[in-house]
Coordinates of C-alpha atoms and ligand atoms in Angstrom, one line a residue:
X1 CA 0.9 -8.7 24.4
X2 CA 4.6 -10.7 24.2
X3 CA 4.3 -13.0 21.7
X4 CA 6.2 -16.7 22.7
X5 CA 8.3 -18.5 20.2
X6 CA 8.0 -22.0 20.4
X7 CA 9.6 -25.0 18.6
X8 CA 6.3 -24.8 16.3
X9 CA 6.8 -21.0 15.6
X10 CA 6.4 -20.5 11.8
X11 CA 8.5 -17.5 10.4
X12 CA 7.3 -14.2 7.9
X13 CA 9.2 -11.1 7.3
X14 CA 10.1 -8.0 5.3
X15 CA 13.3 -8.0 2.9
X16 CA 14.3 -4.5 2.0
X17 CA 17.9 -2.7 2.4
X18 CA 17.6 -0.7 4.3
X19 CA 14.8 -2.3 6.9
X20 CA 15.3 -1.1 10.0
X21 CA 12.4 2.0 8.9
X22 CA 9.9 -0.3 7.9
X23 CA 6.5 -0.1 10.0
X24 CA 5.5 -4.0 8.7
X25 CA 6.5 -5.7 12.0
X26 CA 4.9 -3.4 14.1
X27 CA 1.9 -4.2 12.3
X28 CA 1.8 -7.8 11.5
X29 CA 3.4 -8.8 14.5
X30 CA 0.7 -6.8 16.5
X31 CA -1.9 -9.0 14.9
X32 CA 0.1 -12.0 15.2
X33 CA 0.7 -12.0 18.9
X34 CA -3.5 -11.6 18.8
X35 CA -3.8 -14.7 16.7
X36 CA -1.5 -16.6 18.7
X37 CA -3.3 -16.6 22.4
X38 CA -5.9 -19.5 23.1
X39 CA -4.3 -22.3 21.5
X40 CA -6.5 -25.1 22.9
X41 CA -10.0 -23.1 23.2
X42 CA -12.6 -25.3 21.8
X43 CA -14.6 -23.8 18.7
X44 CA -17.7 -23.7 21.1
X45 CA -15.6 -21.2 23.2
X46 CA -14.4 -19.9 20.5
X47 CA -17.8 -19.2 18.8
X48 CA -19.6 -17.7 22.0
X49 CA -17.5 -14.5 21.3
X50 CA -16.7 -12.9 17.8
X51 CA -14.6 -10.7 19.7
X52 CA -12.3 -13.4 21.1
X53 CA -13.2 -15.4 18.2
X54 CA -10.3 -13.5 16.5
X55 CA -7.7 -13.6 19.1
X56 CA -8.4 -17.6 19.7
X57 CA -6.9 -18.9 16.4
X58 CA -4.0 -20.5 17.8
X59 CA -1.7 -19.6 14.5
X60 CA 1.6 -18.9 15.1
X61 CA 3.9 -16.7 13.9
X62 CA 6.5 -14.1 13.7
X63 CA 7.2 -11.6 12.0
X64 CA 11.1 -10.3 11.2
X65 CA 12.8 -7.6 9.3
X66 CA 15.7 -8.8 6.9
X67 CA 18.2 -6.2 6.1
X68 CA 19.3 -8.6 2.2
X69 CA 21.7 -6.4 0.3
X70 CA 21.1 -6.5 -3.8
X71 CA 23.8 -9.0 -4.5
X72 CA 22.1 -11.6 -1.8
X73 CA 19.0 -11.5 -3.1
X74 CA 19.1 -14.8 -4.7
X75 CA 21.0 -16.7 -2.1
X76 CA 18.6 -15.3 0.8
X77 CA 15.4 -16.3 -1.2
X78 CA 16.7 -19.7 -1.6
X79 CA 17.8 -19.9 2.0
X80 CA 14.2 -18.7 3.2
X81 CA 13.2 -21.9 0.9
X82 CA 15.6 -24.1 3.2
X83 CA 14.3 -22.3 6.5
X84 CA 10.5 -23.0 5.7
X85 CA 9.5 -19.0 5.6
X86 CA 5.8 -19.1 4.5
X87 CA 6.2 -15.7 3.4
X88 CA 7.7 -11.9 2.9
X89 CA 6.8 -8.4 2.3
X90 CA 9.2 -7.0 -0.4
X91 CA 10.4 -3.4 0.0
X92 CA 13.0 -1.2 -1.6
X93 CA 14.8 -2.5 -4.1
X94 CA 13.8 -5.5 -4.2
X95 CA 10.2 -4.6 -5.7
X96 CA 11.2 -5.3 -9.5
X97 CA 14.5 -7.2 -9.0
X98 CA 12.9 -10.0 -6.9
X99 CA 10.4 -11.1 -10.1
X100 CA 13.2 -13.3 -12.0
X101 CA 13.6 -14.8 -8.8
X102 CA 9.5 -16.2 -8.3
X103 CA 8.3 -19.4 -10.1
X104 CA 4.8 -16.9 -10.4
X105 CA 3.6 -13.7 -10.4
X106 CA -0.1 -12.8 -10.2
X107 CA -1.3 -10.9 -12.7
X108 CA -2.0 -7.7 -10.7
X109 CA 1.9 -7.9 -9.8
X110 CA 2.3 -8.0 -13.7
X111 CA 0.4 -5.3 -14.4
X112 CA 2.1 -3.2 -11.7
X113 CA 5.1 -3.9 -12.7
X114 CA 6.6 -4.6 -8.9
X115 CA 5.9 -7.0 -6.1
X116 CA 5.4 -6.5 -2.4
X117 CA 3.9 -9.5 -0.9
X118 CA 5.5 -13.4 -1.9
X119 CA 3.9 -16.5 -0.3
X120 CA 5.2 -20.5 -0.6
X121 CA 2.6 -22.5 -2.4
X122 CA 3.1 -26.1 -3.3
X123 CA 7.1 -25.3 -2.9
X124 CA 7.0 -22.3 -5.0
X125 CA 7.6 -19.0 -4.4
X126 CA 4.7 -16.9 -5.8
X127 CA 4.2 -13.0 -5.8
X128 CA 1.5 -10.6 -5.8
X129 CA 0.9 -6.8 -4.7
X130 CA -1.0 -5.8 -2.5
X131 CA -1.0 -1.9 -2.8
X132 CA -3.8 -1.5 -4.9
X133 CA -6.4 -3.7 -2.5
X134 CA -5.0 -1.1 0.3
X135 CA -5.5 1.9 -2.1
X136 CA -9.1 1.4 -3.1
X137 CA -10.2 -0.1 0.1
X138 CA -11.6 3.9 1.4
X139 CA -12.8 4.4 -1.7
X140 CA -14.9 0.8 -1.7
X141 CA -15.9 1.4 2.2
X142 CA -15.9 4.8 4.2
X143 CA -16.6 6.9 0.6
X144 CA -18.1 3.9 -1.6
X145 CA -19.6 5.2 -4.1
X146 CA -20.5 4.9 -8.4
X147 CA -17.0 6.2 -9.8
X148 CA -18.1 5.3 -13.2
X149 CA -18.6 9.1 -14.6
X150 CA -15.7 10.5 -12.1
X151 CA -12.2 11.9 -12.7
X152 CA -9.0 10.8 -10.9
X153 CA -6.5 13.2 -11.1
X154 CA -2.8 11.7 -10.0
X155 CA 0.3 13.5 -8.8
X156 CA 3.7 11.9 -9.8
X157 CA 4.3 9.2 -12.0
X158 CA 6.0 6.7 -9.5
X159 CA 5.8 2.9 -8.1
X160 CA 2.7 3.9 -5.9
X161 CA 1.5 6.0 -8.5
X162 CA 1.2 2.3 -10.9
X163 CA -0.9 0.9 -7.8
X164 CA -3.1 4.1 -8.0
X165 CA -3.5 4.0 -11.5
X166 CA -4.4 0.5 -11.1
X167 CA -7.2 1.2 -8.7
X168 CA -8.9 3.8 -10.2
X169 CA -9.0 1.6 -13.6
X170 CA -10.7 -0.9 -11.3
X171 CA -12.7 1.4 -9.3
X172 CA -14.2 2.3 -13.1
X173 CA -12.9 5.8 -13.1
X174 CA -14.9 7.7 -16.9
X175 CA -11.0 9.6 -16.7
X176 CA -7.7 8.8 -15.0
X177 CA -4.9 11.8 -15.9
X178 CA -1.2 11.1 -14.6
X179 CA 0.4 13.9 -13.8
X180 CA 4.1 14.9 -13.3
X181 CA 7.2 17.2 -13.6
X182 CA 9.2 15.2 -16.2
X183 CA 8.3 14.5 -19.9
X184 CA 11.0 11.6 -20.4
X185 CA 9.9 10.1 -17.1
X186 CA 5.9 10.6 -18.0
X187 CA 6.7 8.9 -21.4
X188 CA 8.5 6.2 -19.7
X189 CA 5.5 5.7 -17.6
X190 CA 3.1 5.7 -19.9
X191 CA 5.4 2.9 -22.5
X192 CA 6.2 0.6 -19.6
X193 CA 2.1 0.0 -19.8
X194 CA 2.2 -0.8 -23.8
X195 CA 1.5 -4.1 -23.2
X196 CA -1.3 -3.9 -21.0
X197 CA -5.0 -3.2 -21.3
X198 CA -4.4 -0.3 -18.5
X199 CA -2.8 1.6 -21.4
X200 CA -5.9 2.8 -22.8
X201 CA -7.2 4.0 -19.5
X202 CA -5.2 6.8 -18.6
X203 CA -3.7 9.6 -20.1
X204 CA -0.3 11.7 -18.9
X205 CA 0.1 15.2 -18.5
X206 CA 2.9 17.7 -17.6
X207 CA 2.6 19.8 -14.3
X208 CA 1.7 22.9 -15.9
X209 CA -1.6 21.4 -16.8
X210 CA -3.0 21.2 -13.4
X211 CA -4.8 24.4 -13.6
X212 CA -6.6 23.0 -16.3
X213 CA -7.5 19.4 -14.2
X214 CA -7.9 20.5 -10.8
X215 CA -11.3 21.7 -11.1
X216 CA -12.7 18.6 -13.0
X217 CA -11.0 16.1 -10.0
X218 CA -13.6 14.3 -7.9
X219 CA -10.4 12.4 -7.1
X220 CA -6.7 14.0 -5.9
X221 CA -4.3 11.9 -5.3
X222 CA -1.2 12.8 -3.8
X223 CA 1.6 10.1 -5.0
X224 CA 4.5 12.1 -4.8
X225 CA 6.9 12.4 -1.4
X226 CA 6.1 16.4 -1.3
X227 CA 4.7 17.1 2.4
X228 CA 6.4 14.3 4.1
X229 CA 8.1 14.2 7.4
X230 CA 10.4 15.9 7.9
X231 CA 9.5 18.3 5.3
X232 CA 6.2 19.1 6.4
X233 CA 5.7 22.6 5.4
X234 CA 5.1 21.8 2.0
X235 CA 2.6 20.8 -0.1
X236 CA 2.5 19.3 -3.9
X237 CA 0.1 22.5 -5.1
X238 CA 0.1 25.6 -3.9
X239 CA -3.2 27.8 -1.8
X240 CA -4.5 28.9 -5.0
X241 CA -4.4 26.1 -7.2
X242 CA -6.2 23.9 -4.4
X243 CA -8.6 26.5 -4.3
X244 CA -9.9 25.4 -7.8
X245 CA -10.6 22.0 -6.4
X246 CA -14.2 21.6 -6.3
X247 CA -16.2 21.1 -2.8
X248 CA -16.9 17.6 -2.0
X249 CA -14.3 16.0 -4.1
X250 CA -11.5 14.0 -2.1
X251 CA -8.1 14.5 -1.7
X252 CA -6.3 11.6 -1.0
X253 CA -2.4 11.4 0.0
X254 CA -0.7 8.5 0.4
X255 CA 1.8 9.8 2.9
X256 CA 0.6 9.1 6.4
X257 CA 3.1 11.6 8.4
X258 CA 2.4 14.2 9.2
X259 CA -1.6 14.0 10.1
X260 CA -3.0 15.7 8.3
X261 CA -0.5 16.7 5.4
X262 CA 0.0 20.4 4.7
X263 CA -1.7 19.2 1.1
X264 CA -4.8 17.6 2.9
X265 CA -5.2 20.7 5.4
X266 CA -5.6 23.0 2.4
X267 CA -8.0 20.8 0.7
X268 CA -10.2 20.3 3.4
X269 CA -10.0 24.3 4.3
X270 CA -10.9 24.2 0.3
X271 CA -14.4 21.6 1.8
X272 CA -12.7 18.6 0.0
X273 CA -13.1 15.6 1.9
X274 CA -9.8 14.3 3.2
X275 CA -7.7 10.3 3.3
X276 CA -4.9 10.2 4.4
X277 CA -1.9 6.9 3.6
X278 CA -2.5 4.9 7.0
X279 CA -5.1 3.0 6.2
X280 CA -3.7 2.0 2.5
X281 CA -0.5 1.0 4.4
X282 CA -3.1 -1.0 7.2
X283 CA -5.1 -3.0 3.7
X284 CA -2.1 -3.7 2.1
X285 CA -0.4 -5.3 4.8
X286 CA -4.1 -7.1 5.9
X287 CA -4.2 -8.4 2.3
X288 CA -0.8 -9.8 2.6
X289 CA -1.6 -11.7 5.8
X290 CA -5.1 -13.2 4.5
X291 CA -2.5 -14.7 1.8
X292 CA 0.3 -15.8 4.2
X293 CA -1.9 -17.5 7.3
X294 CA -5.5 -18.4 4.6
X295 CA -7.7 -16.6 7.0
X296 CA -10.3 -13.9 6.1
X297 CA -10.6 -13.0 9.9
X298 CA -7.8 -10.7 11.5
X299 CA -7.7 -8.3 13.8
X300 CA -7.6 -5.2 11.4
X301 CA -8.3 -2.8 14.7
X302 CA -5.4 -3.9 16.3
X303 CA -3.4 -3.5 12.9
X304 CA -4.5 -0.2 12.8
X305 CA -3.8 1.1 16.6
X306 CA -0.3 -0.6 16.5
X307 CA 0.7 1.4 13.6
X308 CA -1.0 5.0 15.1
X309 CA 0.6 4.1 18.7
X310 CA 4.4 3.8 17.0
X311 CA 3.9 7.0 14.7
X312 CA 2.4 8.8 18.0
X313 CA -0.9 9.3 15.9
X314 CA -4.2 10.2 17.7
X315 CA -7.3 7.9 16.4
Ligands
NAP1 P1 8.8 7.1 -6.1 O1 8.7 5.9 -6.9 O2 10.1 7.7 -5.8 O3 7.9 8.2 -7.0 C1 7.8 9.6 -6.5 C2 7.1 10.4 -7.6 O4 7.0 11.7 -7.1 C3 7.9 10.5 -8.9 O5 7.1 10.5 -10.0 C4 8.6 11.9 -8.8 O6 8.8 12.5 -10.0 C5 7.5 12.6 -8.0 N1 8.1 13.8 -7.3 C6 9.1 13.8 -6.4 N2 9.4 15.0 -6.0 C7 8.6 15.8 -6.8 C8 8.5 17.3 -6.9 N3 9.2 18.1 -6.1 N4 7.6 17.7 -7.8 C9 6.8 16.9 -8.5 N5 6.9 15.6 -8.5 C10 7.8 15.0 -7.6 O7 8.0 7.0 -4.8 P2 6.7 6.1 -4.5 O8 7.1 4.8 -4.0 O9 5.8 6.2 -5.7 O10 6.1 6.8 -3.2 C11 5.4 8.1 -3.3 C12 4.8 8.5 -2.0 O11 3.8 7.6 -1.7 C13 5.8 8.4 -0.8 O12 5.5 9.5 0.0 C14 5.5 7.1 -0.1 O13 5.8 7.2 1.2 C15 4.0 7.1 -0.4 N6 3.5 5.7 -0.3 C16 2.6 5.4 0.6 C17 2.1 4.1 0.7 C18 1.0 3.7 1.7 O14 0.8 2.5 2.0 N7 0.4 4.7 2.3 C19 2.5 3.1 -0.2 C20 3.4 3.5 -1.2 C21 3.9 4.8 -1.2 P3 10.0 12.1 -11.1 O15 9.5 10.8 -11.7 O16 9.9 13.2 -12.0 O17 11.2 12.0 -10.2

């Protein structure tokens, strides 16, 4: 479906640097050009289909990438003030470096330390993230379950690992353990949370302790870049140290090419159950446009297929 631009076309986007990778248009234009047919259809029409119901909600909007160098960060943000944007995804390296810049940041962005998703409220610029709502939403859905006397075991100590962290604690996890290959960075991790209430509810460990951890994970999460495209053939743990992961407990990676991931092929050969990173990247960028256009109703499906059609994904 083309989407038409119109005198009345409101704008959204992505600033990164580079952008030209990221898979946000594809998506959020994808739903867009769905919420954009019908303008005109009375409610009645509108209500005697659900289906249509979602594709009749006359918003519209487009969706852009913006390659913003660091240096122009400030000088584009004001401009998308001028230009009426009503909002933008924030990639790399913008994440940290655009929080100065917001007149508010939501406490989840705070305790994350990095911000993804920015809206214009009452002519102020306000951020939020959006990576933990796409994180936990599997684990609150498709494998819903009580997490309170489970243990979430976390590989690498990056930014998604902070949205991970963050999920679990919310999820309930009994035991959240952080692992990576660096002390100094591990440490670094574990001070940047000193002043939050998070601190208490994880520990850090050093890579040589997985043998230890593996068995006790009903939760593997894979937040490290090991095992993605192009360098598919490898895996964040090896055959045998998967093999200590019990049956039955997930392994989650939060790469979403290759499908499956050479760590999610061994764990399920191991009888772990396996999610893979699409459908965090889906929620996340769902959560961002409930914010942007104030509707609960999108057309997550279409979200969903856009993104497997452009990675050449099966269903
Ligand atoms: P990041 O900030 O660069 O962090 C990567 C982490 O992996 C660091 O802790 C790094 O360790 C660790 N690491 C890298 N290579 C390693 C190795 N060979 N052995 C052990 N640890 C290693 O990256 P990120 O933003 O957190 O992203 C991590 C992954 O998640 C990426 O594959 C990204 O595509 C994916 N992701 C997916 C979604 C989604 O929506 N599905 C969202 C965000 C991220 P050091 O600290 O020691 O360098």
């Amino acid at each position: 479906m083309t989407k038409k631009i119109t005198g009345k076309t409101k704008l959204l986007g992505v600033i990164g640097y580079p952008v030209e990778h990221s898979l946000s248009p594809v998506m959020h234009n994808a739903a867009l050009a769905q919420l954009v047919v019908g303008v005109g259809v009375s409610v009645s029409e509108r209500e005697a289909s659900p289906r249509e119901d979602i594709a009749q909600l006359g918003l519209d909007y487009i969706y852009l990438p913006f390659p913003i160098e660091p240096q122009n960060l400030e000088v584009a943000i004001a401009g998308f003030a001028a230009v009426g944007v009503v909002g933008f995804s924030v990639t790399i390296p913008h994440k940290q470096a655009i929080i100065p810049l917001l007149s508010e940041i939501t406490p989840i962005a705070q305790t994350i330390g990095a911000v993804n998703t920015v809206s214009r409220q009452n002519h102020k610029w306000v951020g939020t993230n959006t990576d933990i709502e796409g994180f936990i939403a599997p684990l609150q859905t498709t494998y819903k379950q009580d997490w309170s006397q489970k243990v979430a075991v976390i590989l690498g100590n990056g930014g998604a690992a902070r949205a991970v962290v963050a999920g679990c604690t919310q999820l309930g996890f009994a035991q959240i353990h952080v692992v990576g290959r660096n002390m100094q960075r591990l440490q670094e991790f574990r001070n940047s949370w000193s002043n939050s209430p998070l601190a208490e509810k994880f520990q850090v460990h050093q890579w040589e302790e997985l043998p230890k951890l593996i068995p006790q994970a009903n939760l593997l999460v894979n937040a490290t870049p090991i095992g993605m495209y192009p360098k598919v053939d490898e895996s964040p743990l090896s055959v045998e140290e998967i093999a200590n992961l019990s049956t039955g407990a997930i392994a989650y990676d939060l790469i979403y090419i290759p499908k499956p991931t050479q760590f999610l092929h061994l764990a399920e050969k191991q009888g772990a159950i396996a999610i893979d990173g699409l459908e965090m990247l889906v929620q996340q960028g769902v959560a961002a446009l409930k914010i942007w256009l104030n509707q609960e109703n999108l057309p997550v499906e279409v979200m969903r297929q856009a993104l497997q059609n452009h990675l050449g994904l099966g269903k």
